[in-house]
Tab-separated table of C-alpha atoms in Angstrom:
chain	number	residue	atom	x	y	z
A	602	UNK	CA	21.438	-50.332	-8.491
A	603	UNK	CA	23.771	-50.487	-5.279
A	604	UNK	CA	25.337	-47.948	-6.214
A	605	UNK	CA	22.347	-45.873	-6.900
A	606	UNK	CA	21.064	-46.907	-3.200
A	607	UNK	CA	24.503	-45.862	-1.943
A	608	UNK	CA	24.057	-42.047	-2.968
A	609	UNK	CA	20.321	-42.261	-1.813
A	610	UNK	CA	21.199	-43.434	1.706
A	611	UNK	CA	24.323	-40.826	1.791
A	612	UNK	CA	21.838	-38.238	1.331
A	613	UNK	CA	19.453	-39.200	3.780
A	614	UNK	CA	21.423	-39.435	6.325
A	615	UNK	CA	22.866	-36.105	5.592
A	616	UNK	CA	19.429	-34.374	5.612
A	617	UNK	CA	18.838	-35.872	8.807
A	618	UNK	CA	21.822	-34.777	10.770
A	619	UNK	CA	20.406	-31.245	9.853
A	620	UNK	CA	19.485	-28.813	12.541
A	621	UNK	CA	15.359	-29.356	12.710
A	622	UNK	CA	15.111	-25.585	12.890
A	623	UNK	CA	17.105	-26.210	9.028
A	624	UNK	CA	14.774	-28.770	7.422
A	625	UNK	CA	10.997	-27.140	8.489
A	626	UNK	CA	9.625	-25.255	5.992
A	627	UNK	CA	5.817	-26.233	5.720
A	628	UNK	CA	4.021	-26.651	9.437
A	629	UNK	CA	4.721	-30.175	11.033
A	630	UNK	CA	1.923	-33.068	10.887
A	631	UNK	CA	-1.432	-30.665	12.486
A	632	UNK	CA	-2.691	-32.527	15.545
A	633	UNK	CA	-5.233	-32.512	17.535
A	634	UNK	CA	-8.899	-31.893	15.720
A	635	UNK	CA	-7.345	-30.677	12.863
A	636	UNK	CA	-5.781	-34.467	12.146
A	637	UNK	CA	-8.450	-36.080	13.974
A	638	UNK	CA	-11.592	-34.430	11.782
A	639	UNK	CA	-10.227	-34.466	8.290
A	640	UNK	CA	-13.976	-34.080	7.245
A	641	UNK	CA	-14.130	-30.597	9.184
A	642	UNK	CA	-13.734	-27.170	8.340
A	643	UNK	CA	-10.112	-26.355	7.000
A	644	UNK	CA	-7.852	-24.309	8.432
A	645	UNK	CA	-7.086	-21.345	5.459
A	646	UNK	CA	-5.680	-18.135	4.700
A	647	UNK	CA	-6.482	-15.407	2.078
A	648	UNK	CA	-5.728	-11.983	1.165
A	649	UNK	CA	-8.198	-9.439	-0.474
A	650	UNK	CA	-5.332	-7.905	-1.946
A	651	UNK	CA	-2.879	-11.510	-2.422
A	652	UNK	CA	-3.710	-14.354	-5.420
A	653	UNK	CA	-1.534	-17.335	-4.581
A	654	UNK	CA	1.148	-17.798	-7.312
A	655	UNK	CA	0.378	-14.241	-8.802
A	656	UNK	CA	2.873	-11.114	-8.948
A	657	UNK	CA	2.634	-8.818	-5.323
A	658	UNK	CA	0.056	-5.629	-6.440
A	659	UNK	CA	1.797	-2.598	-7.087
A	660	UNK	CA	0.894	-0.606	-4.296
A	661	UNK	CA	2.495	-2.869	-1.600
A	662	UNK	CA	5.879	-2.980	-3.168
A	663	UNK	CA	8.613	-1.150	-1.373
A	664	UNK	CA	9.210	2.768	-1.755
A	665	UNK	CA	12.066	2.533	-4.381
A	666	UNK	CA	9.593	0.587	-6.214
A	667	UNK	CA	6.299	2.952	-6.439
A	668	UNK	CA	4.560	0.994	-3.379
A	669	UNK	CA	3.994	2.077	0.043
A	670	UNK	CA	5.847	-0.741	1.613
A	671	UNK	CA	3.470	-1.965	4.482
A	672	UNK	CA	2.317	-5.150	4.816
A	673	UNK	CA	-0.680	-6.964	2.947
A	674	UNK	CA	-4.071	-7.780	4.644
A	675	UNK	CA	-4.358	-11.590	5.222
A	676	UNK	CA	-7.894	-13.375	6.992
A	677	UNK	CA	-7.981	-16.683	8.213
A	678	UNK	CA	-10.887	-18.948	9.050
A	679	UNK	CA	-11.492	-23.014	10.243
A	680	UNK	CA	-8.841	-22.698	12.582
A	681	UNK	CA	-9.313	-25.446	15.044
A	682	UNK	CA	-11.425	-25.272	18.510
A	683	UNK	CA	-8.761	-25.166	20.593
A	684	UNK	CA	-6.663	-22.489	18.718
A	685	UNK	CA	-5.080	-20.128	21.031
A	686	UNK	CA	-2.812	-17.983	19.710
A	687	UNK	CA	-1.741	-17.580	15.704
A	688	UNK	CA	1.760	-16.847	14.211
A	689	UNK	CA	2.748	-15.135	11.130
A	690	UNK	CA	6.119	-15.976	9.023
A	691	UNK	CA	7.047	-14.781	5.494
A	692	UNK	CA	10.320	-15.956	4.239
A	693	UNK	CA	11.951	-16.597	0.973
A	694	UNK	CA	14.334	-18.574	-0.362
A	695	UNK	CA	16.830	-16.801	-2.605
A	696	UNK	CA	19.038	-18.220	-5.530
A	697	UNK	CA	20.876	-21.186	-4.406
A	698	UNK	CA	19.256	-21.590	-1.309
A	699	UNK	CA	16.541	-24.284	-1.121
A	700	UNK	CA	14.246	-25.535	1.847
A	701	UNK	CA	15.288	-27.810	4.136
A	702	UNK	CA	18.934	-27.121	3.372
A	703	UNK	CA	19.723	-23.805	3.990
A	704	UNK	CA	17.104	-20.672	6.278
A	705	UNK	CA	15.400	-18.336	4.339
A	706	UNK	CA	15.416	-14.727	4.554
A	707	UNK	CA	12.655	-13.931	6.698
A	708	UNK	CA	10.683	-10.705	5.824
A	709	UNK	CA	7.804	-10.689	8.658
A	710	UNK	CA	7.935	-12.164	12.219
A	711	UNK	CA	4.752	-12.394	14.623
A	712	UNK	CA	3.752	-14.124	17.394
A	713	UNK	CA	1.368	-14.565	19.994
A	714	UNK	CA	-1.571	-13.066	17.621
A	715	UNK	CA	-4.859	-13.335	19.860
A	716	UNK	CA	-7.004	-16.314	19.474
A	717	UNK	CA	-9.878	-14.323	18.721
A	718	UNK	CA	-8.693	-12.485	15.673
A	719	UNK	CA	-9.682	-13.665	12.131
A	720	UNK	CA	-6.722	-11.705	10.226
A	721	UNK	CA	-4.635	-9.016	10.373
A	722	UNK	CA	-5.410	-5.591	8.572
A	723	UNK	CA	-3.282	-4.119	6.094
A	724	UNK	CA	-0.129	-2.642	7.182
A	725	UNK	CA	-0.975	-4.060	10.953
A	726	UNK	CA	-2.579	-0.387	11.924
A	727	UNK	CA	-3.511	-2.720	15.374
A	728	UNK	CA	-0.126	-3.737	16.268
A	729	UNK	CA	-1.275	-7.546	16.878
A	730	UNK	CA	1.567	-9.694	18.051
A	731	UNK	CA	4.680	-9.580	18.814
A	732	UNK	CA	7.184	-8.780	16.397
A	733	UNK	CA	11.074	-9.932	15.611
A	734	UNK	CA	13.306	-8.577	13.654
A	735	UNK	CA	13.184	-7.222	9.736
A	736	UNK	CA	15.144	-8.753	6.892
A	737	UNK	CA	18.181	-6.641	7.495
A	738	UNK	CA	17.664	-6.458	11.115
A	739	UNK	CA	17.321	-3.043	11.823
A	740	UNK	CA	13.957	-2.582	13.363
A	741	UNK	CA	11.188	-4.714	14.056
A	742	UNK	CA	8.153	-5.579	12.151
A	743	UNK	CA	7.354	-6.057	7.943
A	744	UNK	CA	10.327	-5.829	5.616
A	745	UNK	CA	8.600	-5.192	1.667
A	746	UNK	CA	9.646	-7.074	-1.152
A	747	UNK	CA	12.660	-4.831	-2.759
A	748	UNK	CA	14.557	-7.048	-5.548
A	749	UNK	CA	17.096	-5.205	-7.259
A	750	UNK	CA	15.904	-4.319	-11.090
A	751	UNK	CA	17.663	-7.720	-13.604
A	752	UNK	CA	16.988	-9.836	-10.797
A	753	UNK	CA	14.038	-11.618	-11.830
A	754	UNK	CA	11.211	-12.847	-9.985
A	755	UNK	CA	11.300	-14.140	-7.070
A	756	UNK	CA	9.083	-16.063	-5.076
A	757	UNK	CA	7.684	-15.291	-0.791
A	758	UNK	CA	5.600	-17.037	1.187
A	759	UNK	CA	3.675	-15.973	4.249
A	760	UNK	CA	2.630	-18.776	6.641
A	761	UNK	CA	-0.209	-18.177	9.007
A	762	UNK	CA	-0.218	-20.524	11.949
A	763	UNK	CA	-2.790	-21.803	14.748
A	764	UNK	CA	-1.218	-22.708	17.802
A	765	UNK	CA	-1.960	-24.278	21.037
A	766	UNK	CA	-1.045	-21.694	23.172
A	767	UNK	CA	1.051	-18.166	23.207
A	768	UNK	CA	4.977	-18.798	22.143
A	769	UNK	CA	6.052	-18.100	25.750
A	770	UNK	CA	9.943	-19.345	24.748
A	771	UNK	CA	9.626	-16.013	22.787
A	772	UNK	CA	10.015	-12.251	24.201
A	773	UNK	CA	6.757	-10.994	24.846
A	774	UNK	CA	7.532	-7.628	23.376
A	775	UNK	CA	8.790	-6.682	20.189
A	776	UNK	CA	12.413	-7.647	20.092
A	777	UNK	CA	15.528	-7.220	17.104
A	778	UNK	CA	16.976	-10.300	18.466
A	779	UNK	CA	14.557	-12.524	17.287
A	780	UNK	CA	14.789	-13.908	13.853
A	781	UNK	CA	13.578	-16.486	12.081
A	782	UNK	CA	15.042	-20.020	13.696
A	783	UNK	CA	14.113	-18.839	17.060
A	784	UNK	CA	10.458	-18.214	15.386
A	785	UNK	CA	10.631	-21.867	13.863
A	786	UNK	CA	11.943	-23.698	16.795
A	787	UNK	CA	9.528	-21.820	19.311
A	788	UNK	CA	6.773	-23.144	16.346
A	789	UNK	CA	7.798	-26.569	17.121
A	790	UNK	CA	4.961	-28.725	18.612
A	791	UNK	CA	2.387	-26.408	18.946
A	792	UNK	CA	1.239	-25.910	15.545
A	793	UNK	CA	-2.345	-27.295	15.023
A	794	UNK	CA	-2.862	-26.020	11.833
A	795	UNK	CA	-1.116	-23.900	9.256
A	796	UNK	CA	-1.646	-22.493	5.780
A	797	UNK	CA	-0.088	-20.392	3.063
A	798	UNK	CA	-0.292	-17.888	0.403
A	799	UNK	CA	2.808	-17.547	-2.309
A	800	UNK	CA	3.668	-14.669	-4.643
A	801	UNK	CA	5.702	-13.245	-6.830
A	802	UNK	CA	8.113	-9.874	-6.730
């Protein structure tokens, strides 16, 4: 038993010497009226085109793969009262790589998302937001789901956040140089509500 309670406590305190930017994956604690009226409307996101857990549809898989590439059409509604701004991040965790140990790749990067807007339209046609770099950083914007054929299936996320105000730590125009831990640590403590949809490639 102590020696049990040895290994525990070794790996907490490893954990916690992490880099914060290392350990978030889901949104920190909401505050504000989301944690203060449990019993209101819930902040959510959904896709007409995305079922949580299910494989991505055919047509928004990347060229090589038969798709068109472009991003999926996500909607939001119960953000809180006092949401001003909303962030995107889709990220996945590839083999051997596991959250709050090691960054994801991060496939889409947006920011300061007007508080007004309900979702975003497939492929972004709008432009809304601010946008930092693709997976392979070569451009800015949505980087498609491409596994190599054998691979397997493999699991992204897109987060959809409500914030408290525009990410003004981050560029206020598209930039290359942005990438996921400067999306994350800009995130941190203004996130009043946050919610997910997963699926498979």
């Amino acid at each position: 038993m102590i020696r049990f309670s040895s290994i525990a406590l070794t790996l907490l305190c490893c954990t916690s010497a992490l880099p914060v930017v290392a350990q978030q994956n889901p949104p920190p604690k909401p505050r504000g009226e989301a944690a203060a009226h449990p019993q209101g409307p819930e902040f959510t996101l959904s896709s007409s085109e995305l079922v949580d857990g299910e494989a991505l549809p055919a047509d928004l898989r990347c060229t090589r793969s038969g798709g068109d590439g472009v991003s999926p059409p996500l909607s939001w509604e119960g953000a809180p009262a006092d949401t001003q701004a909303y962030a995107i991040v889709m990220q996945h965790y590839s083999n051997g790589t596991y959250p709050g140990v090691n960054e994801p790749s991060h496939y889409w990067l947006v920011w300061n998302i007007p508080a007004d807007t309900d979702g975003v339209a497939r492929g972004n046609p709008d432009s809304l937001g601010v946008e930092g770099s693709d997976k392979d950083v070569r451009s800015t914007g949505y980087t498609p789901p491409c596994s190599p054929a054998g691979t397997g299936t493999h699991e992204y996320t897109i987060w959809v956040y409500a914030l408290d105000g525009p990410l003004n730590d981050l560029p206020q125009q598209d930039d290359i140089n942005i990438s996921w831990p400067d999306v994350m640590s800009a995130l941190n403590g203004h996130i009043l509500a946050g919610d997910s949809i997963t699926f498979l490639n």
